[in-house]
PDB file of C-alpha atoms in Angstrom:
ATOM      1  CA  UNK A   1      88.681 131.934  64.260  1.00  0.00           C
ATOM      2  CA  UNK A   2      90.131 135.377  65.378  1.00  0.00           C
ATOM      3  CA  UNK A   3      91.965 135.734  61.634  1.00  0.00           C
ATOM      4  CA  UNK A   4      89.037 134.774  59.516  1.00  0.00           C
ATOM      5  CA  UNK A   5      86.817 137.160  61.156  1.00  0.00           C
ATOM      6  CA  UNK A   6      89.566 140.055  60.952  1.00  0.00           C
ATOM      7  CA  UNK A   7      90.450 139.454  57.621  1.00  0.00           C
ATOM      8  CA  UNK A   8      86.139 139.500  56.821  1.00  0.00           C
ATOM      9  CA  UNK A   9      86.384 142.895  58.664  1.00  0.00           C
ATOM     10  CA  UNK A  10      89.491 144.284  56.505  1.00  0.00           C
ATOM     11  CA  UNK A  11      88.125 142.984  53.431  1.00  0.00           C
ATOM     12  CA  UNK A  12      84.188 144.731  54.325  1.00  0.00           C
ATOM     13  CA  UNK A  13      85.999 148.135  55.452  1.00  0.00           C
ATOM     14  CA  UNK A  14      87.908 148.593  52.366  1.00  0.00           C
ATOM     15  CA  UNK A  15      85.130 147.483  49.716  1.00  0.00           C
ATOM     16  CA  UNK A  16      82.759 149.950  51.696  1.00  0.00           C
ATOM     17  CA  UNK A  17      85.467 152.840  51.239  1.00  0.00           C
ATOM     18  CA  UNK A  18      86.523 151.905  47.639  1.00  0.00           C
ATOM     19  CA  UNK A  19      83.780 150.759  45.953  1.00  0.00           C
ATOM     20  CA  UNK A  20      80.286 152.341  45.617  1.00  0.00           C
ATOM     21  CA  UNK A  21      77.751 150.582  47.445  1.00  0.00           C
ATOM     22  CA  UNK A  22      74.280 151.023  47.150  1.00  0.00           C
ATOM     23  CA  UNK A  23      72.827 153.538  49.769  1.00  0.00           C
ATOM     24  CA  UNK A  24      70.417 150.732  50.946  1.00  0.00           C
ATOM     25  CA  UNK A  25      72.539 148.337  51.209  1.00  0.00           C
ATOM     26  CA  UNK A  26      75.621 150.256  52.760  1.00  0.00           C
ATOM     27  CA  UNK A  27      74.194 149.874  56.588  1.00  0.00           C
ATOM     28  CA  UNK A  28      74.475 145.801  56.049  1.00  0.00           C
ATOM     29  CA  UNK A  29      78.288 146.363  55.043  1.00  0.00           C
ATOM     30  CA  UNK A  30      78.706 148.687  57.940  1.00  0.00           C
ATOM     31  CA  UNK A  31      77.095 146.339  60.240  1.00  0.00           C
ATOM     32  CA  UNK A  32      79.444 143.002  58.535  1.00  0.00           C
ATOM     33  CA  UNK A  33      82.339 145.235  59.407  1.00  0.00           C
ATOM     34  CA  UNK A  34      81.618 146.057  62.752  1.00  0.00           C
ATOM     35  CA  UNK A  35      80.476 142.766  64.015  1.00  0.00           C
ATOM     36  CA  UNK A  36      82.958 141.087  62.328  1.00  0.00           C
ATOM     37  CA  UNK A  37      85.204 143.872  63.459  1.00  0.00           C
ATOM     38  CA  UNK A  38      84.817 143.586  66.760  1.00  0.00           C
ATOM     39  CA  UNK A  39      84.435 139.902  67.260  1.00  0.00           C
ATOM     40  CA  UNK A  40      87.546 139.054  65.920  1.00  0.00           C
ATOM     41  CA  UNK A  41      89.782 141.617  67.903  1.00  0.00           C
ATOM     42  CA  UNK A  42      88.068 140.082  70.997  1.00  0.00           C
ATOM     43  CA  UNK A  43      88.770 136.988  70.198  1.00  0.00           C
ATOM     44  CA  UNK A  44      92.575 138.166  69.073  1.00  0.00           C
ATOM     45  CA  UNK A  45      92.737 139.628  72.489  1.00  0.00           C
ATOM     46  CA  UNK A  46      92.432 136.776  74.513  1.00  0.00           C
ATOM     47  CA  UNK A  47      94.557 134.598  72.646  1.00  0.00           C
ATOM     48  CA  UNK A  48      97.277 137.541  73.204  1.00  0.00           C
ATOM     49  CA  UNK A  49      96.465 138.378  76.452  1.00  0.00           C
ATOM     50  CA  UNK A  50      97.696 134.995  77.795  1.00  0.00           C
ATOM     51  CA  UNK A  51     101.535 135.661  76.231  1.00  0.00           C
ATOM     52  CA  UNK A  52     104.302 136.191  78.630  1.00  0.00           C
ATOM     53  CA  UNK A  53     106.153 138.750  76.910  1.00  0.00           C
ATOM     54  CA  UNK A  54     102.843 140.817  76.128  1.00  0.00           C
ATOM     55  CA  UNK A  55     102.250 140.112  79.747  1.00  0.00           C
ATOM     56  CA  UNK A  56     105.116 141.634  80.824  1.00  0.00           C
ATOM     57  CA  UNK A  57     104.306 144.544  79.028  1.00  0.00           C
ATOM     58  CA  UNK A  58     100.905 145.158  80.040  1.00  0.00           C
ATOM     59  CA  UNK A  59     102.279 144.795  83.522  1.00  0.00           C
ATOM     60  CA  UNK A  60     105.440 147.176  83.452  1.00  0.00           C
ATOM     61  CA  UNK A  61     103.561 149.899  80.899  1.00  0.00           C
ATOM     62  CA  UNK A  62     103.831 152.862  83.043  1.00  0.00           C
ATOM     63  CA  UNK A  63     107.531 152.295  82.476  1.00  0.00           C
ATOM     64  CA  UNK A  64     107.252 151.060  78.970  1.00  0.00           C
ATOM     65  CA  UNK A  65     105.215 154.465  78.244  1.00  0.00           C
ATOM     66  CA  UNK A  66     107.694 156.868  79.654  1.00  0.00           C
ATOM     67  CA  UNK A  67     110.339 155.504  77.564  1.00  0.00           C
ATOM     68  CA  UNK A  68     109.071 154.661  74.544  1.00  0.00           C
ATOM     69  CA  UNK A  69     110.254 158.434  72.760  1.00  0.00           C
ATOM     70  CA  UNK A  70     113.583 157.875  74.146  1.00  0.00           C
ATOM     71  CA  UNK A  71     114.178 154.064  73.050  1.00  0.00           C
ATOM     72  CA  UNK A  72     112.875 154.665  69.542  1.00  0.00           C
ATOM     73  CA  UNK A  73     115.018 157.365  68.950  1.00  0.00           C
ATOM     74  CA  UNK A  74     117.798 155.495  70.352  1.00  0.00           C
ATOM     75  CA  UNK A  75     116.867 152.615  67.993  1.00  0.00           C
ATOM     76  CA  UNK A  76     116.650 155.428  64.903  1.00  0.00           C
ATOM     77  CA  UNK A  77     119.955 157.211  66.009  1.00  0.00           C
ATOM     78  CA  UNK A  78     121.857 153.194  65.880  1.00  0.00           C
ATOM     79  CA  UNK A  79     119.538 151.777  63.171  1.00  0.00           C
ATOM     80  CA  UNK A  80     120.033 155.138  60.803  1.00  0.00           C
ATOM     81  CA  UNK A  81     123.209 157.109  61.853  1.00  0.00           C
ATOM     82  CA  UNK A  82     125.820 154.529  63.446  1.00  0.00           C
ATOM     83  CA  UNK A  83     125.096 151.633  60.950  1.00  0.00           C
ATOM     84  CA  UNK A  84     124.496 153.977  58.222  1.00  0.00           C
ATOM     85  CA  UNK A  85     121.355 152.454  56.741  1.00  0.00           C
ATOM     86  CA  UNK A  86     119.493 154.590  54.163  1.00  0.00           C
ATOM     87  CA  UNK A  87     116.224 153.310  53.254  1.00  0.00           C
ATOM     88  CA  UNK A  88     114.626 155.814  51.948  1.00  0.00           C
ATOM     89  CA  UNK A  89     114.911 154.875  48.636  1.00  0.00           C
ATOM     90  CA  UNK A  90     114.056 151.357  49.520  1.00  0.00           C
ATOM     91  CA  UNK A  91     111.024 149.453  48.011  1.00  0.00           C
ATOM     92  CA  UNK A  92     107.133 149.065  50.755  1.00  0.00           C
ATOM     93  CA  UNK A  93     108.324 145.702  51.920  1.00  0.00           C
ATOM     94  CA  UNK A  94     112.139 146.787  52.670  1.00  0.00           C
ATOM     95  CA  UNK A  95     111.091 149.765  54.628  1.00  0.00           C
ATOM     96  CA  UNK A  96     108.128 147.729  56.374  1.00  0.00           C
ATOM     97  CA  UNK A  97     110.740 145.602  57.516  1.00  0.00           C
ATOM     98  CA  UNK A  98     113.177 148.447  58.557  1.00  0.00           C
ATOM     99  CA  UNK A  99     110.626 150.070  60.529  1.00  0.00           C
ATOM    100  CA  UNK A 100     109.544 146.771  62.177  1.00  0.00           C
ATOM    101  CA  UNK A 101     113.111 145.882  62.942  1.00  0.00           C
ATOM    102  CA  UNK A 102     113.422 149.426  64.232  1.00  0.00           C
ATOM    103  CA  UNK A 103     110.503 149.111  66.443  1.00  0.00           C
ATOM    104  CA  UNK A 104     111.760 145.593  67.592  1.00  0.00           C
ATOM    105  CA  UNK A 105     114.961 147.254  68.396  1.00  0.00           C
ATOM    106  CA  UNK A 106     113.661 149.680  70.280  1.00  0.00           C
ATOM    107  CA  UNK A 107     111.199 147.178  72.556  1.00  0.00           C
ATOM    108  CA  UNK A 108     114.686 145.992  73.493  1.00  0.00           C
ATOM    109  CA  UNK A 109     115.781 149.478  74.713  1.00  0.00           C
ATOM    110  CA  UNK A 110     112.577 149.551  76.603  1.00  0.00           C
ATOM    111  CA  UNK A 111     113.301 146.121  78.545  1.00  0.00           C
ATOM    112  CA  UNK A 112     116.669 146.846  79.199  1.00  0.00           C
ATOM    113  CA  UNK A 113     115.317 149.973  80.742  1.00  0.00           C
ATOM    114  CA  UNK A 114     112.526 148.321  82.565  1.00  0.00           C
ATOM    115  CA  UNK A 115     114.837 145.933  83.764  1.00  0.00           C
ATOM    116  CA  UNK A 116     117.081 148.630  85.219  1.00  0.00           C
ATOM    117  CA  UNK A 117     114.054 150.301  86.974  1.00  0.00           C
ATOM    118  CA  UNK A 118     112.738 146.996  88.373  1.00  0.00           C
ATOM    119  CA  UNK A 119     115.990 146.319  89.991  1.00  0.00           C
ATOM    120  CA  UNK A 120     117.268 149.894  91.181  1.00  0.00           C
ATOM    121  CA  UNK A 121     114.736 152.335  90.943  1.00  0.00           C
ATOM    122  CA  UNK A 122     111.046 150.261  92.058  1.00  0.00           C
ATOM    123  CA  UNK A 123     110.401 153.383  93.654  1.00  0.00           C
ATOM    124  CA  UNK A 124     110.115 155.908  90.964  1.00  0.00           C
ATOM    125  CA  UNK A 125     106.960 153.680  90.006  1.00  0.00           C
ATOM    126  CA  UNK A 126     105.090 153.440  93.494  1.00  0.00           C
ATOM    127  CA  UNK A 127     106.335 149.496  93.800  1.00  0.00           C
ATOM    128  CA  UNK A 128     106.982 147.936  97.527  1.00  0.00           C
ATOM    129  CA  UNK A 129     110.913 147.227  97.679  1.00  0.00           C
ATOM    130  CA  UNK A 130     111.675 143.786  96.030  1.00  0.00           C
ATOM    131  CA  UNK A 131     112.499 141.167  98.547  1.00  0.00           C
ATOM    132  CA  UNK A 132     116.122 140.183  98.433  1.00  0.00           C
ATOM    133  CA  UNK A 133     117.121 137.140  98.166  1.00  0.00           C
ATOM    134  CA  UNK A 134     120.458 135.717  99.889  1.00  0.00           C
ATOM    135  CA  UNK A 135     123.028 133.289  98.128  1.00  0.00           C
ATOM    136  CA  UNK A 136     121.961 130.076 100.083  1.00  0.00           C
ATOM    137  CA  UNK A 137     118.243 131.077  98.189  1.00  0.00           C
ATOM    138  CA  UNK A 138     116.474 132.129 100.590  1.00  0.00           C
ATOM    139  CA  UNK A 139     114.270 135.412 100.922  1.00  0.00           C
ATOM    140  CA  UNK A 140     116.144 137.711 104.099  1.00  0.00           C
TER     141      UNK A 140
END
């Protein structure tokens, strides 16, 4: 129900930009949009908010946050310089699909990072040391 309602909300917002609407009627649009708007991002919300990986995310931001300038220009400097991709002259959908393969690529910076300051530096971020746990499995 989420996508209908988002879609109604896209389609409202850019007929009331683009098209002329009557004055009278252009607080009914406005309201469509907004209702519509806001129901279905609610509703897209909690079907996300129940994902592990998004999850994850939400949970380790602060980390996620500080890195995020760092991993994406890590993902531009491989993406870009080191494979020597040039899509600037490429077509909308081929440089969509660069920049959401950069951004993709640069998410995995960010866990690899997070991972690293989970494991070694918990307390740069304010976390309780993480319990050990011996080889027989057990917490020491």
């Amino acid at each position: 129900m989420a996508i209908p309602l988002i879609a109604l909300y896209v389609v409202v917002a850019v007929s009331a930009v683009h098209f002329t609407v009557p004055e009278g009627m252009l607080w009914v649009v406005r309201m469509i949009a907004a209702i519509s708007g806001a129901v279905g991002f609610t509703m897209l919300c909690i079907v996300v908010g129940e994902q592990p990986v998004l999850a994850r995310v939400g949970r380790d931001s602060l980390v996620f946050y500080a890195v995020n300038a760092l991993s994406l220009n890590v993902g531009k400097l491989v993406i870009f310089k080191l494979l020597d991709i040039d899509a600037v002259h490429w077509g909308y959908v081929g440089q969509l699909a660069m920049g959401l393969a950069t951004t993709a690529f640069a998410m995995l910076v960010m866990l690899l990072i997070d991972l690293v300051v989970q494991r070694y530096f918990w307390w740069s971020i304010g976390k309780d040391r993480p319990m050990s746990v011996s080889r027989t499995g057990t917490a020491e």
